[in-house]
PDB file of C-alpha atoms in Angstrom:
ATOM      1  CA  UNK A   1       0.051   0.166  -0.242  1.00  0.00           C
ATOM      2  CA  UNK A   2       1.656   3.243  -1.274  1.00  0.00           C
ATOM      3  CA  UNK A   3       0.216   5.868   0.881  1.00  0.00           C
ATOM      4  CA  UNK A   4       0.011   9.714  -0.370  1.00  0.00           C
ATOM      5  CA  UNK A   5      -3.152  11.910   0.406  1.00  0.00           C
ATOM      6  CA  UNK A   6      -4.748   9.039   2.453  1.00  0.00           C
ATOM      7  CA  UNK A   7      -2.799   8.789   5.908  1.00  0.00           C
ATOM      8  CA  UNK A   8      -5.391   6.897   7.656  1.00  0.00           C
ATOM      9  CA  UNK A   9      -6.738   3.453   8.185  1.00  0.00           C
ATOM     10  CA  UNK A  10     -10.534   3.992   8.456  1.00  0.00           C
ATOM     11  CA  UNK A  11     -12.617   4.654   5.215  1.00  0.00           C
ATOM     12  CA  UNK A  12      -9.885   3.860   2.922  1.00  0.00           C
ATOM     13  CA  UNK A  13     -10.911   1.891  -0.051  1.00  0.00           C
ATOM     14  CA  UNK A  14      -7.403   1.390  -1.572  1.00  0.00           C
ATOM     15  CA  UNK A  15      -6.208  -0.211   1.995  1.00  0.00           C
ATOM     16  CA  UNK A  16      -8.879  -2.585   1.781  1.00  0.00           C
ATOM     17  CA  UNK A  17      -8.063  -3.416  -1.600  1.00  0.00           C
ATOM     18  CA  UNK A  18      -4.688  -4.059  -0.644  1.00  0.00           C
ATOM     19  CA  UNK A  19      -5.449  -6.453   2.376  1.00  0.00           C
ATOM     20  CA  UNK A  20      -8.170  -8.409   0.575  1.00  0.00           C
ATOM     21  CA  UNK A  21      -5.864  -8.716  -2.760  1.00  0.00           C
ATOM     22  CA  UNK A  22      -2.786  -9.900  -0.597  1.00  0.00           C
ATOM     23  CA  UNK A  23      -1.843 -13.500   0.619  1.00  0.00           C
ATOM     24  CA  UNK A  24      -2.444 -13.509   4.003  1.00  0.00           C
ATOM     25  CA  UNK A  25      -3.401  -9.903   4.281  1.00  0.00           C
ATOM     26  CA  UNK A  26       0.488  -9.165   4.324  1.00  0.00           C
ATOM     27  CA  UNK A  27       0.540  -5.050   3.467  1.00  0.00           C
ATOM     28  CA  UNK A  28       3.674  -2.870   2.991  1.00  0.00           C
ATOM     29  CA  UNK A  29       2.873   0.409   4.730  1.00  0.00           C
ATOM     30  CA  UNK A  30       4.877   2.575   2.045  1.00  0.00           C
ATOM     31  CA  UNK A  31       5.363   6.368   2.111  1.00  0.00           C
ATOM     32  CA  UNK A  32       7.751   7.677  -0.418  1.00  0.00           C
ATOM     33  CA  UNK A  33       9.441  11.228   0.305  1.00  0.00           C
ATOM     34  CA  UNK A  34       9.379  12.699  -3.117  1.00  0.00           C
ATOM     35  CA  UNK A  35      12.141  15.430  -3.278  1.00  0.00           C
ATOM     36  CA  UNK A  36      10.264  17.159  -5.877  1.00  0.00           C
ATOM     37  CA  UNK A  37       7.481  17.734  -3.194  1.00  0.00           C
ATOM     38  CA  UNK A  38       9.558  17.769   0.263  1.00  0.00           C
ATOM     39  CA  UNK A  39      12.347  20.218  -1.119  1.00  0.00           C
ATOM     40  CA  UNK A  40      10.079  23.208  -2.065  1.00  0.00           C
ATOM     41  CA  UNK A  41       7.483  22.662   0.896  1.00  0.00           C
ATOM     42  CA  UNK A  42       7.796  25.490   3.655  1.00  0.00           C
ATOM     43  CA  UNK A  43       8.834  24.508   7.281  1.00  0.00           C
ATOM     44  CA  UNK A  44       5.340  24.455   8.554  1.00  0.00           C
ATOM     45  CA  UNK A  45       3.897  22.146   5.992  1.00  0.00           C
ATOM     46  CA  UNK A  46       6.930  19.919   6.479  1.00  0.00           C
ATOM     47  CA  UNK A  47       6.420  19.919  10.145  1.00  0.00           C
ATOM     48  CA  UNK A  48       2.904  18.815   9.983  1.00  0.00           C
ATOM     49  CA  UNK A  49       3.373  16.211   7.439  1.00  0.00           C
ATOM     50  CA  UNK A  50       6.023  14.815   9.458  1.00  0.00           C
ATOM     51  CA  UNK A  51       3.933  14.768  12.606  1.00  0.00           C
ATOM     52  CA  UNK A  52       1.092  12.679  10.208  1.00  0.00           C
ATOM     53  CA  UNK A  53       3.575  10.471   9.344  1.00  0.00           C
ATOM     54  CA  UNK A  54       4.715   9.702  12.927  1.00  0.00           C
ATOM     55  CA  UNK A  55       0.986   9.288  13.983  1.00  0.00           C
ATOM     56  CA  UNK A  56       0.278   6.973  11.038  1.00  0.00           C
ATOM     57  CA  UNK A  57       3.460   5.084  11.583  1.00  0.00           C
ATOM     58  CA  UNK A  58       2.653   4.576  15.331  1.00  0.00           C
ATOM     59  CA  UNK A  59      -0.713   2.811  14.158  1.00  0.00           C
ATOM     60  CA  UNK A  60       0.912   0.434  11.923  1.00  0.00           C
ATOM     61  CA  UNK A  61       4.025  -0.210  14.071  1.00  0.00           C
ATOM     62  CA  UNK A  62       6.121   1.589  11.751  1.00  0.00           C
ATOM     63  CA  UNK A  63       5.852   3.177   8.318  1.00  0.00           C
ATOM     64  CA  UNK A  64       8.350   1.994   5.497  1.00  0.00           C
ATOM     65  CA  UNK A  65       9.619   5.394   4.754  1.00  0.00           C
ATOM     66  CA  UNK A  66      11.765   5.850   1.714  1.00  0.00           C
ATOM     67  CA  UNK A  67      13.774   8.820   0.454  1.00  0.00           C
ATOM     68  CA  UNK A  68      14.165   9.524  -3.335  1.00  0.00           C
ATOM     69  CA  UNK A  69      12.488   9.298  -6.893  1.00  0.00           C
ATOM     70  CA  UNK A  70       9.015   7.260  -6.497  1.00  0.00           C
ATOM     71  CA  UNK A  71       9.679   5.249  -9.772  1.00  0.00           C
ATOM     72  CA  UNK A  72      12.954   3.807  -8.320  1.00  0.00           C
ATOM     73  CA  UNK A  73      11.401   3.551  -4.430  1.00  0.00           C
ATOM     74  CA  UNK A  74       8.423   1.767  -5.354  1.00  0.00           C
ATOM     75  CA  UNK A  75       9.596  -0.508  -7.763  1.00  0.00           C
ATOM     76  CA  UNK A  76      12.449  -1.549  -5.328  1.00  0.00           C
ATOM     77  CA  UNK A  77      10.164  -2.180  -2.244  1.00  0.00           C
ATOM     78  CA  UNK A  78       7.633  -4.045  -4.439  1.00  0.00           C
ATOM     79  CA  UNK A  79      10.166  -6.171  -5.891  1.00  0.00           C
ATOM     80  CA  UNK A  80      11.803  -6.829  -2.317  1.00  0.00           C
ATOM     81  CA  UNK A  81       8.165  -7.779  -1.013  1.00  0.00           C
ATOM     82  CA  UNK A  82       7.510 -10.072  -4.120  1.00  0.00           C
ATOM     83  CA  UNK A  83       4.481  -8.168  -4.735  1.00  0.00           C
ATOM     84  CA  UNK A  84       2.254  -8.781  -7.779  1.00  0.00           C
ATOM     85  CA  UNK A  85       0.364  -5.217  -7.095  1.00  0.00           C
ATOM     86  CA  UNK A  86       0.654  -1.822  -5.502  1.00  0.00           C
ATOM     87  CA  UNK A  87      -2.368  -0.146  -4.288  1.00  0.00           C
ATOM     88  CA  UNK A  88      -2.811   3.612  -4.277  1.00  0.00           C
ATOM     89  CA  UNK A  89      -5.804   6.173  -4.398  1.00  0.00           C
ATOM     90  CA  UNK A  90      -5.721   7.952  -7.661  1.00  0.00           C
ATOM     91  CA  UNK A  91      -4.100  11.276  -7.964  1.00  0.00           C
ATOM     92  CA  UNK A  92      -5.868  13.886 -10.395  1.00  0.00           C
ATOM     93  CA  UNK A  93      -3.301  16.689 -10.164  1.00  0.00           C
ATOM     94  CA  UNK A  94      -1.075  17.243 -13.349  1.00  0.00           C
ATOM     95  CA  UNK A  95       2.116  16.065 -11.296  1.00  0.00           C
ATOM     96  CA  UNK A  96       0.334  13.356  -9.392  1.00  0.00           C
ATOM     97  CA  UNK A  97      -0.999  11.760 -12.841  1.00  0.00           C
ATOM     98  CA  UNK A  98       2.584  11.983 -14.450  1.00  0.00           C
ATOM     99  CA  UNK A  99       4.435  10.318 -11.383  1.00  0.00           C
ATOM    100  CA  UNK A 100       1.649   7.622 -11.104  1.00  0.00           C
ATOM    101  CA  UNK A 101       1.702   6.908 -14.912  1.00  0.00           C
ATOM    102  CA  UNK A 102       5.511   6.703 -14.843  1.00  0.00           C
ATOM    103  CA  UNK A 103       5.491   4.234 -11.659  1.00  0.00           C
ATOM    104  CA  UNK A 104       2.921   2.223 -13.557  1.00  0.00           C
ATOM    105  CA  UNK A 105       5.249   1.752 -16.371  1.00  0.00           C
ATOM    106  CA  UNK A 106       8.218   0.877 -14.426  1.00  0.00           C
ATOM    107  CA  UNK A 107       6.361  -1.803 -12.537  1.00  0.00           C
ATOM    108  CA  UNK A 108       4.767  -3.347 -15.759  1.00  0.00           C
ATOM    109  CA  UNK A 109       8.500  -4.249 -16.594  1.00  0.00           C
ATOM    110  CA  UNK A 110       8.580  -6.303 -13.731  1.00  0.00           C
ATOM    111  CA  UNK A 111       4.881  -7.975 -14.021  1.00  0.00           C
ATOM    112  CA  UNK A 112       3.563  -5.695 -11.118  1.00  0.00           C
ATOM    113  CA  UNK A 113       0.228  -3.927 -11.617  1.00  0.00           C
ATOM    114  CA  UNK A 114      -0.503  -0.370 -10.133  1.00  0.00           C
ATOM    115  CA  UNK A 115      -4.018  -0.652  -8.566  1.00  0.00           C
ATOM    116  CA  UNK A 116      -6.199   2.697  -8.246  1.00  0.00           C
ATOM    117  CA  UNK A 117      -8.880   2.469  -5.768  1.00  0.00           C
ATOM    118  CA  UNK A 118     -10.570   5.585  -4.642  1.00  0.00           C
ATOM    119  CA  UNK A 119      -9.478   8.900  -4.666  1.00  0.00           C
ATOM    120  CA  UNK A 120      -9.261  11.979  -2.064  1.00  0.00           C
ATOM    121  CA  UNK A 121     -12.790  13.128  -3.117  1.00  0.00           C
ATOM    122  CA  UNK A 122     -16.343  12.101  -2.163  1.00  0.00           C
ATOM    123  CA  UNK A 123     -16.956  11.970  -6.125  1.00  0.00           C
ATOM    124  CA  UNK A 124     -13.851  11.311  -8.142  1.00  0.00           C
ATOM    125  CA  UNK A 125     -13.189  14.053 -10.738  1.00  0.00           C
ATOM    126  CA  UNK A 126     -14.548  13.266 -14.270  1.00  0.00           C
ATOM    127  CA  UNK A 127     -17.881  11.713 -12.850  1.00  0.00           C
ATOM    128  CA  UNK A 128     -20.192  14.758 -12.537  1.00  0.00           C
ATOM    129  CA  UNK A 129     -20.735  16.024 -16.223  1.00  0.00           C
ATOM    130  CA  UNK A 130     -23.639  17.924 -17.785  1.00  0.00           C
ATOM    131  CA  UNK A 131     -25.947  16.696 -20.352  1.00  0.00           C
ATOM    132  CA  UNK A 132     -23.596  16.920 -23.070  1.00  0.00           C
ATOM    133  CA  UNK A 133     -20.945  14.824 -21.165  1.00  0.00           C
ATOM    134  CA  UNK A 134     -18.652  18.045 -20.674  1.00  0.00           C
ATOM    135  CA  UNK A 135     -17.542  19.441 -17.308  1.00  0.00           C
ATOM    136  CA  UNK A 136     -19.563  22.023 -15.565  1.00  0.00           C
ATOM    137  CA  UNK A 137     -18.273  25.694 -16.232  1.00  0.00           C
ATOM    138  CA  UNK A 138     -20.262  27.243 -13.265  1.00  0.00           C
ATOM    139  CA  UNK A 139     -20.119  25.921  -9.475  1.00  0.00           C
ATOM    140  CA  UNK A 140     -23.841  26.044  -9.082  1.00  0.00           C
ATOM    141  CA  UNK A 141     -24.951  23.680 -11.245  1.00  0.00           C
ATOM    142  CA  UNK A 142     -21.978  21.474 -10.699  1.00  0.00           C
ATOM    143  CA  UNK A 143     -22.784  21.400  -6.927  1.00  0.00           C
ATOM    144  CA  UNK A 144     -26.202  20.406  -7.745  1.00  0.00           C
ATOM    145  CA  UNK A 145     -25.410  17.562  -9.951  1.00  0.00           C
ATOM    146  CA  UNK A 146     -22.619  16.391  -7.325  1.00  0.00           C
ATOM    147  CA  UNK A 147     -25.255  16.100  -4.761  1.00  0.00           C
ATOM    148  CA  UNK A 148     -27.540  14.209  -7.112  1.00  0.00           C
ATOM    149  CA  UNK A 149     -24.690  11.625  -8.038  1.00  0.00           C
ATOM    150  CA  UNK A 150     -24.129  10.879  -4.557  1.00  0.00           C
ATOM    151  CA  UNK A 151     -21.321   8.702  -2.800  1.00  0.00           C
ATOM    152  CA  UNK A 152     -20.993   5.096  -1.053  1.00  0.00           C
ATOM    153  CA  UNK A 153     -21.072   5.137   2.798  1.00  0.00           C
ATOM    154  CA  UNK A 154     -17.528   5.151   4.332  1.00  0.00           C
ATOM    155  CA  UNK A 155     -16.460   1.535   4.206  1.00  0.00           C
ATOM    156  CA  UNK A 156     -14.836   0.177   7.546  1.00  0.00           C
ATOM    157  CA  UNK A 157     -11.059  -0.398   8.030  1.00  0.00           C
ATOM    158  CA  UNK A 158      -9.769  -4.054   7.028  1.00  0.00           C
ATOM    159  CA  UNK A 159     -10.696  -6.445   9.516  1.00  0.00           C
ATOM    160  CA  UNK A 160      -7.015  -8.051   9.793  1.00  0.00           C
ATOM    161  CA  UNK A 161      -3.699  -6.538   8.130  1.00  0.00           C
ATOM    162  CA  UNK A 162      -0.267  -8.128   8.515  1.00  0.00           C
ATOM    163  CA  UNK A 163       1.970  -5.168   7.902  1.00  0.00           C
ATOM    164  CA  UNK A 164       5.639  -6.103   6.637  1.00  0.00           C
ATOM    165  CA  UNK A 165       8.692  -4.402   5.691  1.00  0.00           C
ATOM    166  CA  UNK A 166      10.955  -5.869   3.355  1.00  0.00           C
ATOM    167  CA  UNK A 167      13.711  -3.297   3.209  1.00  0.00           C
ATOM    168  CA  UNK A 168      15.017  -0.780   5.733  1.00  0.00           C
ATOM    169  CA  UNK A 169      13.026   2.402   6.406  1.00  0.00           C
ATOM    170  CA  UNK A 170      14.880   5.816   6.180  1.00  0.00           C
ATOM    171  CA  UNK A 171      14.816   8.388   8.841  1.00  0.00           C
ATOM    172  CA  UNK A 172      12.498  11.169   8.884  1.00  0.00           C
ATOM    173  CA  UNK A 173      14.375  14.505   8.720  1.00  0.00           C
ATOM    174  CA  UNK A 174      13.787  16.761  11.507  1.00  0.00           C
ATOM    175  CA  UNK A 175      10.854  19.301  10.706  1.00  0.00           C
ATOM    176  CA  UNK A 176      10.691  21.809  13.476  1.00  0.00           C
ATOM    177  CA  UNK A 177       7.823  24.070  13.925  1.00  0.00           C
ATOM    178  CA  UNK A 178       9.190  27.521  12.731  1.00  0.00           C
ATOM    179  CA  UNK A 179       9.165  30.103  15.467  1.00  0.00           C
ATOM    180  CA  UNK A 180       6.309  30.623  17.718  1.00  0.00           C
ATOM    181  CA  UNK A 181       3.821  28.916  14.979  1.00  0.00           C
ATOM    182  CA  UNK A 182       1.207  26.508  16.801  1.00  0.00           C
ATOM    183  CA  UNK A 183       0.229  23.853  14.433  1.00  0.00           C
ATOM    184  CA  UNK A 184      -3.037  21.803  14.798  1.00  0.00           C
ATOM    185  CA  UNK A 185      -2.577  18.377  16.007  1.00  0.00           C
ATOM    186  CA  UNK A 186      -1.979  15.977  13.265  1.00  0.00           C
ATOM    187  CA  UNK A 187      -3.115  12.338  12.384  1.00  0.00           C
ATOM    188  CA  UNK A 188      -6.378  10.413  12.132  1.00  0.00           C
ATOM    189  CA  UNK A 189      -7.526  10.476  15.598  1.00  0.00           C
ATOM    190  CA  UNK A 190      -6.947  14.344  15.941  1.00  0.00           C
ATOM    191  CA  UNK A 191      -8.996  14.760  12.471  1.00  0.00           C
ATOM    192  CA  UNK A 192     -11.830  12.953  14.215  1.00  0.00           C
ATOM    193  CA  UNK A 193     -11.532  14.524  17.243  1.00  0.00           C
ATOM    194  CA  UNK A 194     -11.518  18.166  15.713  1.00  0.00           C
ATOM    195  CA  UNK A 195     -14.515  17.130  13.585  1.00  0.00           C
ATOM    196  CA  UNK A 196     -16.456  16.009  16.407  1.00  0.00           C
ATOM    197  CA  UNK A 197     -16.065  19.343  18.324  1.00  0.00           C
ATOM    198  CA  UNK A 198     -17.182  21.087  15.119  1.00  0.00           C
ATOM    199  CA  UNK A 199     -20.386  19.348  14.847  1.00  0.00           C
ATOM    200  CA  UNK A 200     -20.875  19.550  18.407  1.00  0.00           C
ATOM    201  CA  UNK A 201     -20.209  23.317  18.863  1.00  0.00           C
ATOM    202  CA  UNK A 202     -20.224  25.241  15.643  1.00  0.00           C
ATOM    203  CA  UNK A 203     -21.989  23.514  12.740  1.00  0.00           C
ATOM    204  CA  UNK A 204     -25.380  24.659  13.408  1.00  0.00           C
ATOM    205  CA  UNK A 205     -24.194  28.499  12.905  1.00  0.00           C
ATOM    206  CA  UNK A 206     -21.914  27.720  10.299  1.00  0.00           C
ATOM    207  CA  UNK A 207     -24.098  29.272   7.562  1.00  0.00           C
ATOM    208  CA  UNK A 208     -24.194  32.709   9.172  1.00  0.00           C
ATOM    209  CA  UNK A 209     -20.690  32.655  10.959  1.00  0.00           C
ATOM    210  CA  UNK A 210     -18.418  31.397   8.677  1.00  0.00           C
ATOM    211  CA  UNK A 211     -17.302  34.808   7.338  1.00  0.00           C
ATOM    212  CA  UNK A 212     -16.897  36.589  10.558  1.00  0.00           C
ATOM    213  CA  UNK A 213     -13.188  37.209  10.799  1.00  0.00           C
ATOM    214  CA  UNK A 214     -13.849  38.100  14.402  1.00  0.00           C
ATOM    215  CA  UNK A 215     -15.436  34.525  15.273  1.00  0.00           C
ATOM    216  CA  UNK A 216     -13.961  31.032  15.738  1.00  0.00           C
ATOM    217  CA  UNK A 217     -16.541  29.926  13.649  1.00  0.00           C
ATOM    218  CA  UNK A 218     -14.793  27.696  10.809  1.00  0.00           C
ATOM    219  CA  UNK A 219     -14.052  23.858  11.257  1.00  0.00           C
ATOM    220  CA  UNK A 220     -10.116  24.055  10.532  1.00  0.00           C
ATOM    221  CA  UNK A 221     -10.121  20.760   8.895  1.00  0.00           C
ATOM    222  CA  UNK A 222      -8.399  21.944   5.815  1.00  0.00           C
ATOM    223  CA  UNK A 223      -5.195  20.342   6.703  1.00  0.00           C
ATOM    224  CA  UNK A 224      -6.525  17.104   7.925  1.00  0.00           C
ATOM    225  CA  UNK A 225      -8.620  16.907   4.235  1.00  0.00           C
ATOM    226  CA  UNK A 226      -5.439  17.897   2.568  1.00  0.00           C
ATOM    227  CA  UNK A 227      -3.289  14.945   3.845  1.00  0.00           C
ATOM    228  CA  UNK A 228      -6.486  12.473   3.831  1.00  0.00           C
ATOM    229  CA  UNK A 229      -6.362  11.898   7.491  1.00  0.00           C
ATOM    230  CA  UNK A 230     -10.038  11.950   7.201  1.00  0.00           C
ATOM    231  CA  UNK A 231     -12.210  11.556   4.203  1.00  0.00           C
ATOM    232  CA  UNK A 232     -14.770  13.801   2.818  1.00  0.00           C
ATOM    233  CA  UNK A 233     -17.234  10.746   2.532  1.00  0.00           C
ATOM    234  CA  UNK A 234     -16.776  10.561   6.405  1.00  0.00           C
ATOM    235  CA  UNK A 235     -17.925  14.243   6.900  1.00  0.00           C
ATOM    236  CA  UNK A 236     -20.754  13.818   4.565  1.00  0.00           C
ATOM    237  CA  UNK A 237     -21.866  10.942   6.233  1.00  0.00           C
ATOM    238  CA  UNK A 238     -22.209  12.829   9.305  1.00  0.00           C
ATOM    239  CA  UNK A 239     -23.443  15.790   7.947  1.00  0.00           C
ATOM    240  CA  UNK A 240     -26.187  13.645   6.372  1.00  0.00           C
ATOM    241  CA  UNK A 241     -27.759  13.224  10.054  1.00  0.00           C
ATOM    242  CA  UNK A 242     -27.819  16.907  10.558  1.00  0.00           C
ATOM    243  CA  UNK A 243     -30.713  19.296   9.508  1.00  0.00           C
ATOM    244  CA  UNK A 244     -29.367  22.778  10.328  1.00  0.00           C
ATOM    245  CA  UNK A 245     -28.543  25.430   7.648  1.00  0.00           C
ATOM    246  CA  UNK A 246     -24.885  25.237   8.631  1.00  0.00           C
ATOM    247  CA  UNK A 247     -25.004  21.839   7.641  1.00  0.00           C
ATOM    248  CA  UNK A 248     -26.411  22.226   4.402  1.00  0.00           C
ATOM    249  CA  UNK A 249     -23.631  25.088   3.802  1.00  0.00           C
ATOM    250  CA  UNK A 250     -20.767  22.857   4.826  1.00  0.00           C
ATOM    251  CA  UNK A 251     -21.863  20.119   2.534  1.00  0.00           C
ATOM    252  CA  UNK A 252     -22.185  22.522  -0.307  1.00  0.00           C
ATOM    253  CA  UNK A 253     -18.475  23.669   0.343  1.00  0.00           C
ATOM    254  CA  UNK A 254     -17.025  19.997   0.372  1.00  0.00           C
ATOM    255  CA  UNK A 255     -18.257  20.112  -3.408  1.00  0.00           C
ATOM    256  CA  UNK A 256     -15.812  22.523  -3.907  1.00  0.00           C
ATOM    257  CA  UNK A 257     -12.863  20.330  -3.172  1.00  0.00           C
ATOM    258  CA  UNK A 258     -13.318  18.192  -6.311  1.00  0.00           C
ATOM    259  CA  UNK A 259     -14.318  21.195  -8.593  1.00  0.00           C
ATOM    260  CA  UNK A 260     -10.869  22.519  -9.323  1.00  0.00           C
ATOM    261  CA  UNK A 261      -9.515  19.270 -10.702  1.00  0.00           C
ATOM    262  CA  UNK A 262     -12.689  19.021 -12.794  1.00  0.00           C
ATOM    263  CA  UNK A 263     -11.446  21.956 -14.483  1.00  0.00           C
ATOM    264  CA  UNK A 264      -8.077  20.804 -14.775  1.00  0.00           C
ATOM    265  CA  UNK A 265      -9.374  17.452 -16.408  1.00  0.00           C
ATOM    266  CA  UNK A 266     -11.598  19.677 -18.917  1.00  0.00           C
ATOM    267  CA  UNK A 267      -8.847  21.820 -19.659  1.00  0.00           C
ATOM    268  CA  UNK A 268      -6.150  19.297 -20.900  1.00  0.00           C
ATOM    269  CA  UNK A 269      -2.612  19.125 -21.072  1.00  0.00           C
ATOM    270  CA  UNK A 270      -2.647  23.021 -22.091  1.00  0.00           C
ATOM    271  CA  UNK A 271      -3.178  23.698 -17.997  1.00  0.00           C
ATOM    272  CA  UNK A 272      -0.742  21.187 -17.112  1.00  0.00           C
ATOM    273  CA  UNK A 273       1.999  23.500 -18.985  1.00  0.00           C
ATOM    274  CA  UNK A 274       0.610  26.666 -17.735  1.00  0.00           C
ATOM    275  CA  UNK A 275       0.676  25.717 -13.961  1.00  0.00           C
ATOM    276  CA  UNK A 276       4.098  23.476 -14.070  1.00  0.00           C
ATOM    277  CA  UNK A 277       5.640  25.828 -11.540  1.00  0.00           C
ATOM    278  CA  UNK A 278       2.696  26.332  -9.410  1.00  0.00           C
ATOM    279  CA  UNK A 279       3.208  24.625  -6.174  1.00  0.00           C
ATOM    280  CA  UNK A 280       0.533  21.700  -5.647  1.00  0.00           C
ATOM    281  CA  UNK A 281      -1.455  23.604  -2.422  1.00  0.00           C
ATOM    282  CA  UNK A 282      -5.058  23.802  -1.772  1.00  0.00           C
ATOM    283  CA  UNK A 283      -4.788  27.547  -2.763  1.00  0.00           C
ATOM    284  CA  UNK A 284      -3.329  26.941  -6.152  1.00  0.00           C
ATOM    285  CA  UNK A 285      -5.920  24.649  -6.964  1.00  0.00           C
ATOM    286  CA  UNK A 286      -8.798  27.091  -6.059  1.00  0.00           C
ATOM    287  CA  UNK A 287      -7.093  29.866  -7.826  1.00  0.00           C
ATOM    288  CA  UNK A 288      -7.475  27.212 -11.145  1.00  0.00           C
ATOM    289  CA  UNK A 289     -11.117  26.530 -10.891  1.00  0.00           C
ATOM    290  CA  UNK A 290     -12.590  29.607 -12.490  1.00  0.00           C
ATOM    291  CA  UNK A 291     -12.173  31.408 -15.892  1.00  0.00           C
ATOM    292  CA  UNK A 292      -8.284  31.571 -15.473  1.00  0.00           C
ATOM    293  CA  UNK A 293      -8.368  27.851 -16.529  1.00  0.00           C
ATOM    294  CA  UNK A 294     -10.322  28.253 -19.599  1.00  0.00           C
ATOM    295  CA  UNK A 295      -8.087  31.199 -20.542  1.00  0.00           C
ATOM    296  CA  UNK A 296      -5.213  29.239 -19.977  1.00  0.00           C
ATOM    297  CA  UNK A 297      -6.407  26.567 -22.232  1.00  0.00           C
ATOM    298  CA  UNK A 298      -6.766  29.136 -24.988  1.00  0.00           C
ATOM    299  CA  UNK A 299      -3.097  29.913 -24.636  1.00  0.00           C
ATOM    300  CA  UNK A 300      -3.451  33.455 -22.916  1.00  0.00           C
ATOM    301  CA  UNK A 301      -2.987  34.866 -19.404  1.00  0.00           C
ATOM    302  CA  UNK A 302      -5.938  34.242 -17.003  1.00  0.00           C
ATOM    303  CA  UNK A 303      -8.525  36.681 -17.146  1.00  0.00           C
ATOM    304  CA  UNK A 304      -8.221  37.570 -13.358  1.00  0.00           C
ATOM    305  CA  UNK A 305      -4.620  38.613 -14.126  1.00  0.00           C
ATOM    306  CA  UNK A 306      -5.514  40.845 -16.945  1.00  0.00           C
ATOM    307  CA  UNK A 307      -7.004  44.604 -17.222  1.00  0.00           C
ATOM    308  CA  UNK A 308      -8.990  46.175 -19.690  1.00  0.00           C
ATOM    309  CA  UNK A 309      -7.602  45.685 -23.290  1.00  0.00           C
ATOM    310  CA  UNK A 310      -5.571  42.551 -22.324  1.00  0.00           C
ATOM    311  CA  UNK A 311      -2.965  44.920 -20.306  1.00  0.00           C
ATOM    312  CA  UNK A 312      -2.176  44.873 -16.622  1.00  0.00           C
ATOM    313  CA  UNK A 313      -3.816  47.767 -14.678  1.00  0.00           C
ATOM    314  CA  UNK A 314      -1.178  49.654 -12.398  1.00  0.00           C
ATOM    315  CA  UNK A 315      -1.238  48.340  -8.536  1.00  0.00           C
ATOM    316  CA  UNK A 316      -4.516  46.615  -8.662  1.00  0.00           C
ATOM    317  CA  UNK A 317      -3.845  44.356 -11.450  1.00  0.00           C
ATOM    318  CA  UNK A 318      -0.473  43.459  -9.987  1.00  0.00           C
ATOM    319  CA  UNK A 319      -2.464  42.379  -6.924  1.00  0.00           C
ATOM    320  CA  UNK A 320      -4.977  40.313  -8.845  1.00  0.00           C
ATOM    321  CA  UNK A 321      -2.346  38.614 -10.577  1.00  0.00           C
ATOM    322  CA  UNK A 322      -0.682  37.753  -7.189  1.00  0.00           C
ATOM    323  CA  UNK A 323      -3.908  36.175  -5.747  1.00  0.00           C
ATOM    324  CA  UNK A 324      -4.416  34.198  -9.157  1.00  0.00           C
ATOM    325  CA  UNK A 325      -1.448  32.596  -8.897  1.00  0.00           C
TER     326      UNK A 325
END
């Protein structure tokens, strides 16, 4: 099992698939520290990821942590384990798709298959389309169809997994928290605790208070969702038992999580080139979800970065461009 943005045991279809496919439920808990993602990451992001990996490692008796190019490391671990399959949750980002394609090709040369099961989204990108089978261009009709499409109930964790580590694990670099910054507690249990606290204390009023900067009214679940310590499907199952306006608002905002990836898929390879140097952050994906993506596909600068007549307006245009990218 190659963990990436799914650092949890519960509600993890890829892990269930790995356990059921393996002989005697023997599964390798692999995480690869990819230099392409680790090096440009800021200290706060590194510190949080390190804490989350430590938590997951404690729950499985130790992760097999490898440092290096995913193509080389995944193949080496799979061959050492004499595996016939490597299981992952599908990645829809430009870098992730190319990485997985390269790993799949390298594994195939050794008669090992890459099995994609599930994704970080309640509804995988590409499944919510309009009557013409095209991606939606407006969020409101997209979110309506997203709700109508629905999603399965969260699956239970595998009943039995025998964790194995065929190679030595690399050490996780020290990733101290910068300055006096206080990061949220990381890990699957921390994610569930924060979510239960939000439901009990702030969900009912969320619809009217979420934009109040003077109130502590948000769920603060972004980091947990980013690293897959909890799945949106789990959140939606709990929201389905709520009848407040806040629950309805939060459910709609979860639809936004996959909407940027729908735009990336619809836009094709032109967007991949356009955002090749953009860090893979939640903010970057949100910035790509509007007209900017469609302007990119046409080979022009995103509309949010343009002024009248296709030129930047002094001052304001530069600020808007900064927000866009």
